[in-house]
């Protein structure tokens, strides 16, 4: 049985954004069943886990054939096995990979620069100085992406793993209005979130933290 590692607990702001969610969503799109391997901080540090994921992070993935880590690589590995995530022709395969890397290397760093300021360094003086430049660059990148998506449903002529990765990156901004104020991006994310596979994956991901959320609400 396929297995993905997940974190037993994450802070509220991270729920819905943990990188294992990408893999869950890909498996749901592909119709492939999986099991969770729930990790405590001690499990993350164990030598046996570090041998599979040297940084002690999630997700790590095993399917009986391969053992691997890195969410983007795992999603592409799953996409290789499913028409639902990647067309079979060379151009379609190449462009699915292209958009997966674009999400991870052209958009995610700009998003991460801003979310790090928001969640980890909200009050630091250096962060106040860094914020205008980071936000201006992110806005520029998102504008360029919106330009490509204008008049399209998906990044290509159908949904692919590239959209899956791009949408998970854009969703990291849901505490701010960078995406929601750009109609073409807002509609793109909502279109992806309306996919049944997305709903199943998010429900399974959030179920992990349901008890913690109840306890926090009662505090
Ligand atoms: N580049 C890695 C990043 C994985 C990552 O950042 N995982 C985070 C959760 S989103 C994690 O495991 N954090 C816990 C830790 O670093 O101890 C990937 O995409 O798989």
mmCIF file of C-alpha atoms and ligand atoms in Angstrom:
data_model
loop_
_atom_site.group_PDB
_atom_site.id
_atom_site.type_symbol
_atom_site.label_atom_id
_atom_site.label_comp_id
_atom_site.label_asym_id
_atom_site.label_seq_id
_atom_site.Cartn_x
_atom_site.Cartn_y
_atom_site.Cartn_z
ATOM 1 C CA UNK A 1 0.000 0.000 0.000
ATOM 2 C CA UNK A 2 1.170 3.531 -0.771
ATOM 3 C CA UNK A 3 2.206 5.455 2.334
ATOM 4 C CA UNK A 4 2.752 9.187 2.901
ATOM 5 C CA UNK A 5 4.243 10.725 6.026
ATOM 6 C CA UNK A 6 2.250 13.452 7.757
ATOM 7 C CA UNK A 7 2.826 15.573 10.860
ATOM 8 C CA UNK A 8 0.837 14.713 13.994
ATOM 9 C CA UNK A 9 0.532 18.399 14.879
ATOM 10 C CA UNK A 10 1.072 21.690 13.049
ATOM 11 C CA UNK A 11 0.139 25.240 14.121
ATOM 12 C CA UNK A 12 -3.264 26.498 12.939
ATOM 13 C CA UNK A 13 -1.828 28.745 10.185
ATOM 14 C CA UNK A 14 -0.171 25.712 8.544
ATOM 15 C CA UNK A 15 -3.273 23.518 8.449
ATOM 16 C CA UNK A 16 -4.307 23.172 4.828
ATOM 17 C CA UNK A 17 -0.815 24.118 3.640
ATOM 18 C CA UNK A 18 1.428 21.270 4.844
ATOM 19 C CA UNK A 19 3.269 19.940 1.832
ATOM 20 C CA UNK A 20 1.929 16.396 2.237
ATOM 21 C CA UNK A 21 -1.443 17.841 1.166
ATOM 22 C CA UNK A 22 -0.125 18.108 -2.414
ATOM 23 C CA UNK A 23 0.567 14.396 -2.477
ATOM 24 C CA UNK A 24 -2.826 13.507 -0.998
ATOM 25 C CA UNK A 25 -4.531 15.636 -3.633
ATOM 26 C CA UNK A 26 -2.507 14.019 -6.435
ATOM 27 C CA UNK A 27 -3.375 10.528 -5.147
ATOM 28 C CA UNK A 28 -7.053 11.467 -4.956
ATOM 29 C CA UNK A 29 -6.979 12.816 -8.536
ATOM 30 C CA UNK A 30 -5.295 9.597 -9.665
ATOM 31 C CA UNK A 31 -7.730 7.417 -7.702
ATOM 32 C CA UNK A 32 -4.875 5.681 -5.848
ATOM 33 C CA UNK A 33 -5.494 4.627 -2.236
ATOM 34 C CA UNK A 34 -2.904 5.453 0.436
ATOM 35 C CA UNK A 35 -2.159 5.209 4.125
ATOM 36 C CA UNK A 36 -0.835 7.899 6.448
ATOM 37 C CA UNK A 37 2.333 7.490 8.486
ATOM 38 C CA UNK A 38 1.751 9.954 11.334
ATOM 39 C CA UNK A 39 4.995 11.434 12.710
ATOM 40 C CA UNK A 40 5.736 12.911 16.112
ATOM 41 C CA UNK A 41 8.784 15.225 16.441
ATOM 42 C CA UNK A 42 10.717 12.201 17.792
ATOM 43 C CA UNK A 43 9.767 10.169 14.716
ATOM 44 C CA UNK A 44 11.018 13.017 12.483
ATOM 45 C CA UNK A 45 14.408 12.820 14.208
ATOM 46 C CA UNK A 46 14.721 9.032 14.149
ATOM 47 C CA UNK A 47 17.624 7.724 12.078
ATOM 48 C CA UNK A 48 15.257 5.380 10.216
ATOM 49 C CA UNK A 49 13.139 8.337 9.065
ATOM 50 C CA UNK A 50 16.166 10.547 8.276
ATOM 51 C CA UNK A 51 17.377 7.756 6.002
ATOM 52 C CA UNK A 52 14.208 8.272 3.951
ATOM 53 C CA UNK A 53 13.887 12.075 4.382
ATOM 54 C CA UNK A 54 17.261 13.594 5.366
ATOM 55 C CA UNK A 55 15.659 16.825 6.618
ATOM 56 C CA UNK A 56 13.121 15.090 8.860
ATOM 57 C CA UNK A 57 10.297 16.783 6.973
ATOM 58 C CA UNK A 58 7.059 15.594 5.380
ATOM 59 C CA UNK A 59 6.136 14.258 2.962
ATOM 60 C CA UNK A 60 8.078 11.052 2.476
ATOM 61 C CA UNK A 61 6.429 8.570 0.152
ATOM 62 C CA UNK A 62 6.634 4.823 -0.467
ATOM 63 C CA UNK A 63 4.643 2.716 -2.892
ATOM 64 C CA UNK A 64 6.357 -0.655 -2.835
ATOM 65 C CA UNK A 65 8.351 0.287 -5.938
ATOM 66 C CA UNK A 66 9.965 3.555 -4.859
ATOM 67 C CA UNK A 67 10.808 5.352 -1.636
ATOM 68 C CA UNK A 68 11.269 9.111 -2.111
ATOM 69 C CA UNK A 69 10.769 12.605 -0.717
ATOM 70 C CA UNK A 70 10.124 16.170 -2.071
ATOM 71 C CA UNK A 71 6.470 16.936 -2.725
ATOM 72 C CA UNK A 72 7.038 18.117 -6.315
ATOM 73 C CA UNK A 73 8.976 15.009 -7.269
ATOM 74 C CA UNK A 74 6.385 12.780 -5.615
ATOM 75 C CA UNK A 75 3.515 14.501 -7.422
ATOM 76 C CA UNK A 76 5.315 14.053 -10.758
ATOM 77 C CA UNK A 77 5.990 10.395 -9.941
ATOM 78 C CA UNK A 78 2.261 9.891 -9.329
ATOM 79 C CA UNK A 79 1.426 11.924 -12.439
ATOM 80 C CA UNK A 80 3.546 9.556 -14.551
ATOM 81 C CA UNK A 81 1.068 6.848 -13.569
ATOM 82 C CA UNK A 82 -2.163 8.722 -14.187
ATOM 83 C CA UNK A 83 -3.778 10.394 -17.193
ATOM 84 C CA UNK A 84 -5.756 12.460 -14.689
ATOM 85 C CA UNK A 85 -2.600 14.427 -13.844
ATOM 86 C CA UNK A 86 -0.469 14.355 -16.983
ATOM 87 C CA UNK A 87 -1.224 13.877 -20.688
ATOM 88 C CA UNK A 88 0.594 10.947 -22.301
ATOM 89 C CA UNK A 89 2.034 12.840 -25.293
ATOM 90 C CA UNK A 90 5.573 14.262 -25.078
ATOM 91 C CA UNK A 91 4.522 17.900 -25.265
ATOM 92 C CA UNK A 92 1.839 17.393 -22.634
ATOM 93 C CA UNK A 93 4.277 15.594 -20.311
ATOM 94 C CA UNK A 94 6.959 18.239 -20.803
ATOM 95 C CA UNK A 95 4.581 21.098 -20.107
ATOM 96 C CA UNK A 96 3.185 19.406 -17.004
ATOM 97 C CA UNK A 97 6.749 19.235 -15.669
ATOM 98 C CA UNK A 98 7.397 22.820 -16.776
ATOM 99 C CA UNK A 99 4.428 24.189 -14.788
ATOM 100 C CA UNK A 100 5.245 22.051 -11.760
ATOM 101 C CA UNK A 101 8.722 23.617 -11.687
ATOM 102 C CA UNK A 102 7.307 27.073 -12.399
ATOM 103 C CA UNK A 103 5.063 26.736 -9.343
ATOM 104 C CA UNK A 104 7.970 25.604 -7.179
ATOM 105 C CA UNK A 105 10.735 27.880 -8.432
ATOM 106 C CA UNK A 106 9.111 30.963 -10.015
ATOM 107 C CA UNK A 107 6.109 31.504 -7.725
ATOM 108 C CA UNK A 108 6.690 29.661 -4.440
ATOM 109 C CA UNK A 109 9.823 31.646 -3.408
ATOM 110 C CA UNK A 110 7.986 34.955 -3.854
ATOM 111 C CA UNK A 111 5.042 33.610 -1.840
ATOM 112 C CA UNK A 112 7.322 32.192 0.854
ATOM 113 C CA UNK A 113 9.182 35.506 1.261
ATOM 114 C CA UNK A 114 5.910 37.215 2.201
ATOM 115 C CA UNK A 115 4.389 34.400 4.265
ATOM 116 C CA UNK A 116 7.602 34.110 6.310
ATOM 117 C CA UNK A 117 7.281 37.805 7.215
ATOM 118 C CA UNK A 118 3.592 37.348 8.051
ATOM 119 C CA UNK A 119 3.880 34.231 10.196
ATOM 120 C CA UNK A 120 7.385 34.204 11.620
ATOM 121 C CA UNK A 121 8.672 37.785 11.788
ATOM 122 C CA UNK A 122 5.636 40.060 12.003
ATOM 123 C CA UNK A 123 7.220 42.553 14.439
ATOM 124 C CA UNK A 124 10.935 42.522 13.582
ATOM 125 C CA UNK A 125 12.368 45.839 12.407
ATOM 126 C CA UNK A 126 14.261 44.221 9.524
ATOM 127 C CA UNK A 127 11.021 42.579 8.390
ATOM 128 C CA UNK A 128 9.262 45.950 8.228
ATOM 129 C CA UNK A 129 12.030 47.152 5.915
ATOM 130 C CA UNK A 130 11.934 44.002 3.785
ATOM 131 C CA UNK A 131 8.120 43.856 3.406
ATOM 132 C CA UNK A 132 7.499 46.497 0.669
ATOM 133 C CA UNK A 133 10.043 44.940 -1.703
ATOM 134 C CA UNK A 134 8.827 41.392 -1.050
ATOM 135 C CA UNK A 135 5.196 42.353 -1.582
ATOM 136 C CA UNK A 136 5.965 44.348 -4.715
ATOM 137 C CA UNK A 137 7.852 41.402 -6.246
ATOM 138 C CA UNK A 138 5.086 38.946 -5.326
ATOM 139 C CA UNK A 139 2.444 41.226 -6.859
ATOM 140 C CA UNK A 140 4.504 41.419 -10.060
ATOM 141 C CA UNK A 141 4.902 37.635 -10.275
ATOM 142 C CA UNK A 142 1.183 37.064 -9.624
ATOM 143 C CA UNK A 143 0.320 39.616 -12.292
ATOM 144 C CA UNK A 144 2.467 37.726 -14.793
ATOM 145 C CA UNK A 145 0.742 34.462 -13.859
ATOM 146 C CA UNK A 146 -2.666 36.109 -14.171
ATOM 147 C CA UNK A 147 -1.634 37.325 -17.617
ATOM 148 C CA UNK A 148 -1.015 33.738 -18.705
ATOM 149 C CA UNK A 149 -4.267 32.494 -17.182
ATOM 150 C CA UNK A 150 -6.397 35.213 -18.775
ATOM 151 C CA UNK A 151 -9.085 33.472 -20.858
ATOM 152 C CA UNK A 152 -7.972 29.986 -19.720
ATOM 153 C CA UNK A 153 -9.399 27.492 -17.275
ATOM 154 C CA UNK A 154 -6.052 25.865 -16.507
ATOM 155 C CA UNK A 155 -2.370 26.572 -17.217
ATOM 156 C CA UNK A 156 -2.656 24.276 -20.250
ATOM 157 C CA UNK A 157 -5.772 23.155 -22.145
ATOM 158 C CA UNK A 158 -6.691 20.769 -19.308
ATOM 159 C CA UNK A 159 -6.025 20.264 -15.583
ATOM 160 C CA UNK A 160 -2.575 18.791 -14.856
ATOM 161 C CA UNK A 161 -0.206 18.256 -11.938
ATOM 162 C CA UNK A 162 1.156 21.710 -12.811
ATOM 163 C CA UNK A 163 -2.170 23.260 -11.782
ATOM 164 C CA UNK A 164 -2.232 21.149 -8.649
ATOM 165 C CA UNK A 165 1.170 22.459 -7.605
ATOM 166 C CA UNK A 166 0.409 26.056 -8.620
ATOM 167 C CA UNK A 167 -2.849 26.105 -6.669
ATOM 168 C CA UNK A 168 -1.250 24.691 -3.511
ATOM 169 C CA UNK A 169 1.336 27.478 -3.725
ATOM 170 C CA UNK A 170 -1.313 30.190 -4.275
ATOM 171 C CA UNK A 171 -3.394 28.840 -1.380
ATOM 172 C CA UNK A 172 -0.551 29.707 0.989
ATOM 173 C CA UNK A 173 -1.709 33.308 0.521
ATOM 174 C CA UNK A 174 -5.286 32.728 1.666
ATOM 175 C CA UNK A 175 -4.730 34.816 4.836
ATOM 176 C CA UNK A 176 -4.063 37.843 2.580
ATOM 177 C CA UNK A 177 -5.785 39.284 -0.524
ATOM 178 C CA UNK A 178 -2.915 39.017 -3.054
ATOM 179 C CA UNK A 179 -4.774 36.253 -4.941
ATOM 180 C CA UNK A 180 -8.400 36.929 -4.069
ATOM 181 C CA UNK A 181 -8.232 40.520 -5.368
ATOM 182 C CA UNK A 182 -7.105 39.372 -8.827
ATOM 183 C CA UNK A 183 -10.303 37.959 -10.416
ATOM 184 C CA UNK A 184 -8.536 35.594 -12.823
ATOM 185 C CA UNK A 185 -6.431 34.078 -10.022
ATOM 186 C CA UNK A 186 -9.329 33.967 -7.578
ATOM 187 C CA UNK A 187 -11.465 32.078 -10.113
ATOM 188 C CA UNK A 188 -8.567 29.722 -10.941
ATOM 189 C CA UNK A 189 -8.020 28.740 -7.303
ATOM 190 C CA UNK A 190 -11.759 28.358 -6.664
ATOM 191 C CA UNK A 191 -12.099 26.168 -9.788
ATOM 192 C CA UNK A 192 -9.385 23.873 -8.482
ATOM 193 C CA UNK A 193 -10.810 23.826 -4.960
ATOM 194 C CA UNK A 194 -14.182 22.736 -6.391
ATOM 195 C CA UNK A 195 -12.668 19.508 -7.708
ATOM 196 C CA UNK A 196 -13.978 16.505 -5.744
ATOM 197 C CA UNK A 197 -10.445 15.146 -5.314
ATOM 198 C CA UNK A 198 -9.360 18.409 -3.699
ATOM 199 C CA UNK A 199 -12.277 18.218 -1.261
ATOM 200 C CA UNK A 200 -11.492 14.628 -0.276
ATOM 201 C CA UNK A 201 -7.800 15.398 0.214
ATOM 202 C CA UNK A 202 -8.439 18.519 2.290
ATOM 203 C CA UNK A 203 -10.973 16.716 4.500
ATOM 204 C CA UNK A 204 -8.489 13.901 5.172
ATOM 205 C CA UNK A 205 -5.700 16.406 5.881
ATOM 206 C CA UNK A 206 -7.798 18.553 8.240
ATOM 207 C CA UNK A 207 -9.139 15.468 10.055
ATOM 208 C CA UNK A 208 -5.620 14.988 11.432
ATOM 209 C CA UNK A 209 -5.905 18.269 13.308
ATOM 210 C CA UNK A 210 -9.585 18.149 14.291
ATOM 211 C CA UNK A 211 -8.897 17.210 17.916
ATOM 212 C CA UNK A 212 -6.229 19.886 18.278
ATOM 213 C CA UNK A 213 -8.573 22.479 16.748
ATOM 214 C CA UNK A 214 -11.342 21.541 19.228
ATOM 215 C CA UNK A 215 -8.960 21.806 22.185
ATOM 216 C CA UNK A 216 -7.685 25.183 20.967
ATOM 217 C CA UNK A 217 -11.233 26.483 20.537
ATOM 218 C CA UNK A 218 -12.043 25.453 24.118
ATOM 219 C CA UNK A 219 -9.009 27.321 25.565
HETATM 220 N N1 LIG B 1 10.815 20.910 -0.233
HETATM 221 C C1 LIG B 1 10.089 20.032 0.666
HETATM 222 C C2 LIG B 1 9.658 20.861 1.858
HETATM 223 C C3 LIG B 1 8.922 20.018 2.865
HETATM 224 C C4 LIG B 1 8.505 20.863 4.063
HETATM 225 O O1 LIG B 1 8.770 22.085 4.132
HETATM 226 N N2 LIG B 1 7.825 20.201 5.012
HETATM 227 C C5 LIG B 1 7.418 20.873 6.222
HETATM 228 C C6 LIG B 1 5.895 20.927 6.331
HETATM 229 S S1 LIG B 1 5.207 21.957 5.086
HETATM 230 C C7 LIG B 1 7.903 20.092 7.425
HETATM 231 O O2 LIG B 1 7.965 18.883 7.382
HETATM 232 N N3 LIG B 1 8.205 20.801 8.501
HETATM 233 C C8 LIG B 1 8.594 20.206 9.730
HETATM 234 C C9 LIG B 1 10.042 20.380 10.017
HETATM 235 O O3 LIG B 1 10.763 20.977 9.202
HETATM 236 O O4 LIG B 1 10.455 19.925 11.079
HETATM 237 C C10 LIG B 1 8.881 19.441 -0.067
HETATM 238 O O5 LIG B 1 8.285 20.154 -0.886
HETATM 239 O O6 LIG B 1 8.555 18.265 0.155
#
